[in-house]
Amino acid sequence: MKYKALKGLQDILPPEISIWQYIESKARDIFKSYGYQEIRLPIMEATDVFIRSIGETSDIVEKEMYTFQDKGGRSVTLRPEGTAPFVRAYVEHHLYNNSSPQKYYYIGPMFRYERPQAFRYRQFYQIGAEAMGIDDPKLDAEIISMLTAMLRNIGIKGLNFEITSIGCKNCRSDFKTALKGYLKDKMSKFCGDCQRRYELNPLRILDCKVPTCIDSRQGSPLVIDFLCTECKNNFNSLKHQLDLLQIPYTINPNLVRGLDYYTKTAFEVSSESLGSQKAVAAGGRYDSMVEEFGGPAIAGIGFAIGMERIISLIKDSFRKPDGPDLFICPLGDEASEKGLQIAEQMRAKGLWVEINYDSASLRSQMRKANRIGARHVIVLGEDELSKGEIVIKNMLNGKETKTTLEIKTFLKIIQKSK
Ligand code: HAM
């Protein structure tokens, strides 16, 4: 074969596409009940949108972005995530003028030039949600509750829900000083990236995946021990709200997000059955991004679910999609023409109808109907056309029903057994 999909990108084909549609529709149902509206944003942005928000020293910006110059010489980037483009649009369209909280969701592809492996792709899909304009742990708890409901509704079990607080700018500066002090004499054991980030952004050292760096940072100070009074109260209140809503969670003070924009609440949902790529969803609060993008001081919180990862968790138990409501087996040219008319009339009534197009024997047409999972079959031959009568065969229970060749009558029979 001459051409293949690029490494780390995949075609999503039937029947697997029905799992995607199922998840998307379950997600939309939940979003509706929480008042979230859909937005569709471009898949490309000016590169600066991501550098400013995700952070210059993050892995995403340093190593994983698909960045190129367009024909006008501008640096553009395929979105590696949805929050920064969302905030760009939020500020550009003054969405903050609507009454708070403003709640939005998006479903679409993201692009990261990572080393492809199981459940890690270069193009992957996220279902994301962002709630703006309220800086209150009640909203944090509600969004976590919505994510829990969504994953439960989709049918995913056995997930770990981890939360933490990574503080605000104020508490983080004390933490940075303590962290740098702790790491100072150990830096020779760290990788080149960490050594570089020590001065630029020491917090990123906590996110490095290199095994020697993981070992060498054991015992380092935790940001949760440096929270200012406001952040501490905020986190306690979040836990209280989650308890009230009976959302199970664990506190993981070692939880580090790979994006710089987070403040206060951060969370991650994971499944042990996914191995090393176990995060199925993640999110948190970002209280200064809107201002950094030129908007007013408005707080935000959101999450994104990795579609491929949740699909892999429900794939095996997913029921195969139904086949057509009706398969028409015409025998001869006249029957074919009549069959096409019937098919069109039935489709106009909302039924899924397939017809055989070639002159195959009745036996092979019946085999085909079986193979595609047709729920009913009718045979149209000379006899049926001249008498104006047909037999509808229910393929699930084998029952045959004789009826006149009138759409009205057999529509009723098929709909009744649906
Ligand atoms: P993130 O943790 O970078 O957060 O990604 C969210 C989820 O996307 C991950 O938990 C994972 O399930 C999925 N994911 C990430 N990278 C890949 C990949 N290469 N292949 C397959 N799945 C992947 C964000 O993107 C934030 N924008 C979430 C957010 C929204 N925070 C606030 N609002």
Tab-separated table of N, CA, C and O in Angstrom, residues 242-285:
chain	number	residue	atom	x	y	z
A	242	LEU	N	-17.494	18.119	48.174
A	242	LEU	CA	-17.449	16.796	47.532
A	242	LEU	C	-18.044	15.732	48.457
A	242	LEU	O	-18.754	14.826	48.006
A	243	ASP	N	-17.779	15.884	49.758
A	243	ASP	CA	-18.356	14.941	50.728
A	243	ASP	C	-19.871	15.067	50.727
A	243	ASP	O	-20.585	14.059	50.746
A	244	LEU	N	-20.349	16.315	50.696
A	244	LEU	CA	-21.806	16.535	50.675
A	244	LEU	C	-22.438	15.869	49.462
A	244	LEU	O	-23.529	15.299	49.529
A	245	LEU	N	-21.746	15.959	48.322
A	245	LEU	CA	-22.285	15.395	47.077
A	245	LEU	C	-21.986	13.894	46.943
A	245	LEU	O	-22.333	13.274	45.949
A	246	GLN	N	-21.311	13.372	47.962
A	246	GLN	CA	-20.929	11.946	48.007
A	246	GLN	C	-20.098	11.532	46.787
A	246	GLN	O	-20.350	10.495	46.166
A	247	ILE	N	-19.162	12.383	46.433
A	247	ILE	CA	-18.246	12.062	45.328
A	247	ILE	C	-16.999	11.428	45.945
A	247	ILE	O	-16.321	12.064	46.758
A	248	PRO	N	-16.687	10.199	45.579
A	248	PRO	CA	-15.481	9.596	46.144
A	248	PRO	C	-14.210	10.198	45.523
A	248	PRO	O	-14.170	10.428	44.324
A	249	TYR	N	-13.209	10.473	46.365
A	249	TYR	CA	-11.952	11.060	45.858
A	249	TYR	C	-10.828	10.717	46.817
A	249	TYR	O	-11.073	10.329	47.962
A	250	THR	N	-9.609	10.835	46.327
A	250	THR	CA	-8.476	10.762	47.243
A	250	THR	C	-7.636	12.021	47.036
A	250	THR	O	-7.665	12.617	45.953
A	251	ILE	N	-6.917	12.397	48.090
A	251	ILE	CA	-6.060	13.583	47.959
A	251	ILE	C	-4.671	13.099	47.562
A	251	ILE	O	-4.108	12.212	48.210
A	252	ASN	N	-4.172	13.639	46.477
A	252	ASN	CA	-2.830	13.263	46.039
A	252	ASN	C	-1.961	14.520	45.976
A	252	ASN	O	-1.969	15.248	44.987
A	253	PRO	N	-1.180	14.774	47.053
A	253	PRO	CA	-0.376	16.002	47.081
A	253	PRO	C	0.731	15.991	46.026
A	253	PRO	O	1.339	17.014	45.761
A	254	ASN	N	0.996	14.803	45.441
A	254	ASN	CA	2.040	14.728	44.411
A	254	ASN	C	1.508	14.969	43.003
A	254	ASN	O	2.265	14.891	42.035
A	255	LEU	N	0.203	15.217	42.906
A	255	LEU	CA	-0.386	15.435	41.589
A	255	LEU	C	0.172	16.722	40.972
A	255	LEU	O	0.081	17.793	41.558
A	256	VAL	N	0.783	16.578	39.804
A	256	VAL	CA	1.352	17.744	39.128
A	256	VAL	C	0.729	17.805	37.739
A	256	VAL	O	0.660	16.799	37.053
A	257	ARG	N	0.275	18.943	37.342
A	257	ARG	CA	-0.281	19.078	36.006
A	257	ARG	C	0.814	19.564	35.047
A	257	ARG	O	1.680	20.335	35.432
A	258	GLY	N	0.753	19.075	33.823
A	258	GLY	CA	1.801	19.416	32.861
A	258	GLY	C	1.619	20.772	32.190
A	258	GLY	O	2.345	21.098	31.259
A	259	LEU	N	0.622	21.524	32.642
A	259	LEU	CA	0.350	22.828	32.020
A	259	LEU	C	0.489	23.898	33.100
A	259	LEU	O	0.033	23.708	34.225
A	260	ASP	N	1.099	25.009	32.737
A	260	ASP	CA	1.433	26.039	33.736
A	260	ASP	C	0.249	26.851	34.244
A	260	ASP	O	0.361	27.535	35.242
A	261	TYR	N	-0.877	26.827	33.527
A	261	TYR	CA	-1.909	27.817	33.848
A	261	TYR	C	-2.740	27.526	35.095
A	261	TYR	O	-3.544	28.343	35.509
A	262	TYR	N	-2.558	26.372	35.720
A	262	TYR	CA	-3.445	26.014	36.832
A	262	TYR	C	-3.174	26.809	38.109
A	262	TYR	O	-2.044	27.194	38.397
A	263	THR	N	-4.244	27.011	38.854
A	263	THR	CA	-4.164	27.634	40.186
A	263	THR	C	-5.140	26.863	41.085
A	263	THR	O	-6.130	26.331	40.587
A	264	LYS	N	-4.866	26.804	42.347
A	264	LYS	CA	-5.751	26.141	43.336
A	264	LYS	C	-6.118	24.709	42.927
A	264	LYS	O	-5.252	23.892	42.699
A	265	THR	N	-7.430	24.454	42.712
A	265	THR	CA	-7.881	23.076	42.498
A	265	THR	C	-7.303	22.435	41.239
A	265	THR	O	-7.374	23.007	40.147
A	266	ALA	N	-6.765	21.218	41.395
A	266	ALA	CA	-6.349	20.426	40.232
A	266	ALA	C	-6.812	18.998	40.471
A	266	ALA	O	-6.866	18.547	41.627
A	267	PHE	N	-7.163	18.289	39.420
A	267	PHE	CA	-7.637	16.903	39.611
A	267	PHE	C	-7.322	16.041	38.405
A	267	PHE	O	-7.078	16.544	37.305
A	268	GLU	N	-7.332	14.749	38.655
A	268	GLU	CA	-7.053	13.793	37.587
A	268	GLU	C	-7.860	12.531	37.858
A	268	GLU	O	-7.987	12.108	39.004
A	269	VAL	N	-8.399	11.955	36.815
A	269	VAL	CA	-9.142	10.695	36.944
A	269	VAL	C	-8.336	9.645	36.194
A	269	VAL	O	-7.938	9.872	35.046
A	270	SER	N	-8.098	8.507	36.839
A	270	SER	CA	-7.253	7.515	36.172
A	270	SER	C	-7.812	6.105	36.319
A	270	SER	O	-8.651	5.841	37.180
A	271	SER	N	-7.334	5.249	35.422
A	271	SER	CA	-7.735	3.844	35.467
A	271	SER	C	-6.476	2.993	35.410
A	271	SER	O	-5.672	3.136	34.472
A	272	GLU	N	-6.306	2.102	36.392
A	272	GLU	CA	-5.107	1.269	36.441
A	272	GLU	C	-5.023	0.366	35.218
A	272	GLU	O	-3.942	-0.017	34.783
A	273	SER	N	-6.198	0.040	34.611
A	273	SER	CA	-6.146	-0.908	33.493
A	273	SER	C	-5.556	-0.293	32.221
A	273	SER	O	-5.370	-0.985	31.240
A	274	LEU	N	-5.215	0.994	32.255
A	274	LEU	CA	-4.611	1.603	31.061
A	274	LEU	C	-3.079	1.616	31.116
A	274	LEU	O	-2.436	2.131	30.208
A	275	GLY	N	-2.493	1.042	32.163
A	275	GLY	CA	-1.032	0.980	32.250
A	275	GLY	C	-0.424	2.354	32.439
A	275	GLY	O	-0.910	3.157	33.228
A	276	SER	N	0.627	2.648	31.649
A	276	SER	CA	1.367	3.889	31.909
A	276	SER	C	0.592	5.145	31.479
A	276	SER	O	0.842	6.225	31.984
A	277	GLN	N	-0.347	5.007	30.533
A	277	GLN	CA	-1.135	6.181	30.105
A	277	GLN	C	-2.481	6.150	30.817
A	277	GLN	O	-3.531	6.012	30.200
A	278	LYS	N	-2.448	6.191	32.148
A	278	LYS	CA	-3.670	5.867	32.892
A	278	LYS	C	-4.636	7.044	33.095
A	278	LYS	O	-5.761	6.834	33.519
A	279	ALA	N	-4.225	8.272	32.771
A	279	ALA	CA	-5.122	9.419	32.986
A	279	ALA	C	-6.230	9.427	31.931
A	279	ALA	O	-5.954	9.474	30.735
A	280	VAL	N	-7.469	9.320	32.368
A	280	VAL	CA	-8.576	9.355	31.402
A	280	VAL	C	-9.186	10.753	31.308
A	280	VAL	O	-9.809	11.095	30.315
A	281	ALA	N	-8.994	11.543	32.337
A	281	ALA	CA	-9.519	12.909	32.316
A	281	ALA	C	-8.736	13.720	33.340
A	281	ALA	O	-8.209	13.158	34.309
A	282	ALA	N	-8.675	15.021	33.117
A	282	ALA	CA	-7.945	15.867	34.061
A	282	ALA	C	-8.388	17.307	33.904
A	282	ALA	O	-8.931	17.681	32.861
A	283	GLY	N	-8.145	18.077	34.937
A	283	GLY	CA	-8.529	19.484	34.822
A	283	GLY	C	-8.150	20.263	36.057
A	283	GLY	O	-7.383	19.794	36.907
A	284	GLY	N	-8.721	21.441	36.165
A	284	GLY	CA	-8.438	22.277	37.313
A	284	GLY	C	-8.833	23.708	37.061
A	284	GLY	O	-9.406	24.052	36.022
A	285	ARG	N	-8.486	24.518	38.056
A	285	ARG	CA	-8.857	25.936	38.036
A	285	ARG	C	-7.734	26.747	37.393
A	285	ARG	O	-6.554	26.405	37.511
